[in-house]
Amino acid sequence: MKKTGKTSIFGGEQVLFLRLKKHKDKQAFIEAYDLYIEQIYRFVYFKIGSKEDAEDITSMVFLKCWNYIYEGNLENHDTLKPLLYKIARNTIIDHYRSQKNKETVSIEAITEPINESENIHEQASTNFDFKNVIEQKLPLLKEEYRDIIILRFINELTVSEIARILGKTAGNVRVLIHRALQSLQELVGDQDEDSSLKNIE
Amino acid sequence: MTEKQLIQQLASLKATVDQSWVKKNREVLSYQIFNGAEYADNTLGFFDKLSLISKRILQPTPIAALIALFFVVSGFVGVRASRNATPGEPWYIAKTISEKAQLATTFNETEKVKLNIEFAKERISELNKVESEDQNVTNKKVEEIAAGFKHQLQSAKDRITKIESSKKVSEPLVKKDDAKEDTGVVSAESSKDSSGLQISVPAQKTLEEAEKLFNEKNYQEAANKLDEVGQQLK
């Protein structure tokens, strides 16, 4: 069962965030780890497609997040979840860059905006060993659509949460959700047609 | 594949996390962040908690609900508190407003007479209450209550007269339309105040007697007379 982080007034996300923001509370960060580890891992895994890499990147995401908090950078944030997702997205991009260039690239700037022009999803698709048709088609989606699909339908985040993570308006996110679904539906439809043609032959 | 089926399949894609890795990674992370660092006070201060509560409470829906609740509760408390109020008390004004509102929202003249009788009886109870609580009750207070009593009685009399006159106007119409029916039933106009037909002179007379008894400070008898009028109205 997924952890949604919805708890009482003195428990859960908001309290954890306040403890981190006010006191840089280490224990609170460990609690945040317990709360978000599965969904961050799932997000990374469906983006990367490899269990080992997903584990490494997820570990890195939490450590980078702690460093970010420890340096007192939480002032401009009001929740932890979008921050973790932003760090995860940037860490994944850095991971692809490092693989592509065969050299170590600095991953310091976690707030650096994602450059959508970099066509990294082609590279990503070569790593996947998914068995399910949808899982196979996910890497073929445009990067932005893939994020939307994972966040909305696999990790079941709300539209406003996704909007915060992607730095878009809720309206934009709704449009993207619709387009991403359509795009995936087309890809899955093509696969179905190919399979039926093969059966006829 | 339909969109619904696609969403269902996406929701079923659960990459299972290796729990042993989660545990091991937790230990590594704990070591990394706790290593060599000082213990941080993790308790939330009073103002932190206050800020959390205010953040939760100051949402549009809870505010609207709180405002609505405030009006309902204050209205309820006000009506309850004003029930036994006497002149000079803070809730008395609420009581008079409530009475006026009841009269304004009643459209049947006979029902209005009943309300006037009820309010006149209420004045008698108020008078009994103030006199029993304070033997040296001021004349001003008594006069105010007496004026209220007389006002209600006068209104009741006026309304009875009005009902009588409307009855007289409607009677010829009835006779012309339906000559066979010579008893009881009258026109649609008067049926609105049909019970008014039973009031007439006896009710007026009883009200005058009640007023006379009130002036003689025989409050109990005056109240009994008002009860009689109430019976006649039924």
Coordinates of C-alpha atoms in Angstrom, one line a residue, chain A residues 77-162:
Chain A
H77 CA 9.6 26.0 0.0
D78 CA 6.4 25.0 1.9
T79 CA 6.3 21.3 1.4
L80 CA 8.9 18.6 1.1
K81 CA 7.4 16.3 -1.5
P82 CA 7.8 18.6 -4.6
L83 CA 11.3 19.3 -3.5
L84 CA 12.2 15.6 -3.5
Y85 CA 10.6 15.1 -6.9
K86 CA 12.5 18.1 -8.3
I87 CA 15.8 16.7 -7.0
A88 CA 14.9 13.3 -8.4
R89 CA 14.2 14.7 -11.8
N90 CA 17.5 16.6 -11.9
T91 CA 19.4 13.7 -10.6
I92 CA 18.0 11.5 -13.4
I93 CA 19.0 14.1 -15.9
D94 CA 22.5 14.2 -14.5
H95 CA 22.6 10.4 -14.6
Y96 CA 21.8 10.4 -18.3
R97 CA 24.3 13.1 -19.0
S98 CA 27.0 11.2 -17.2
Q99 CA 26.2 8.1 -19.2
K100 CA 26.1 10.0 -22.5
N101 CA 29.3 11.9 -22.0
K102 CA 31.2 9.1 -20.2
E103 CA 32.4 11.6 -17.7
T104 CA 31.4 12.8 -14.3
V105 CA 29.2 15.8 -14.3
S106 CA 28.6 18.0 -11.3
I107 CA 25.2 17.5 -9.8
E108 CA 25.3 20.5 -7.4
A109 CA 22.5 22.7 -8.9
I110 CA 19.4 20.9 -7.8
T111 CA 17.1 23.8 -8.6
E112 CA 18.4 24.1 -12.1
P113 CA 15.5 24.0 -14.5
I114 CA 15.2 20.9 -16.7
N115 CA 16.2 21.4 -20.3
E116 CA 13.5 19.7 -22.3
S117 CA 15.4 20.1 -25.5
E118 CA 17.8 17.4 -24.4
N119 CA 16.5 14.3 -26.0
I120 CA 17.4 11.9 -23.2
H121 CA 14.4 9.6 -23.5
E122 CA 15.9 7.8 -26.5
Q123 CA 18.9 6.9 -24.4
A124 CA 16.6 5.9 -21.6
S125 CA 14.6 3.5 -23.7
T126 CA 17.6 1.4 -24.4
N127 CA 18.0 0.5 -20.7
F128 CA 14.5 -0.9 -20.2
D129 CA 13.8 -4.5 -19.5
F130 CA 10.0 -4.2 -18.8
K131 CA 7.7 -7.1 -19.6
N132 CA 4.4 -5.3 -19.6
V133 CA 3.2 -3.6 -22.8
I134 CA 2.5 -0.3 -21.1
E135 CA 5.9 -0.5 -19.3
Q136 CA 7.5 -1.1 -22.6
K137 CA 5.8 1.9 -24.2
L138 CA 6.4 4.3 -21.3
P139 CA 10.0 5.0 -22.3
L140 CA 8.9 5.9 -25.8
L141 CA 6.8 8.7 -24.5
K142 CA 8.0 12.3 -24.6
E143 CA 9.9 13.0 -21.3
E144 CA 7.3 15.4 -20.1
Y145 CA 4.4 13.0 -20.8
R146 CA 6.3 10.2 -19.1
D147 CA 6.7 12.3 -15.9
I148 CA 3.0 13.2 -16.0
I149 CA 1.9 9.6 -16.4
I150 CA 4.1 8.3 -13.6
L151 CA 3.2 11.1 -11.2
R152 CA -0.5 11.1 -11.9
F153 CA -1.4 7.5 -12.6
I154 CA 1.3 5.4 -10.9
N155 CA 2.2 7.5 -7.9
E156 CA -1.3 9.0 -7.8
L157 CA -0.3 12.6 -7.0
T158 CA -2.9 15.4 -7.2
V159 CA -2.9 17.9 -10.0
S160 CA -1.7 20.6 -7.7
E161 CA 1.2 18.5 -6.4
I162 CA 2.2 17.8 -10.0

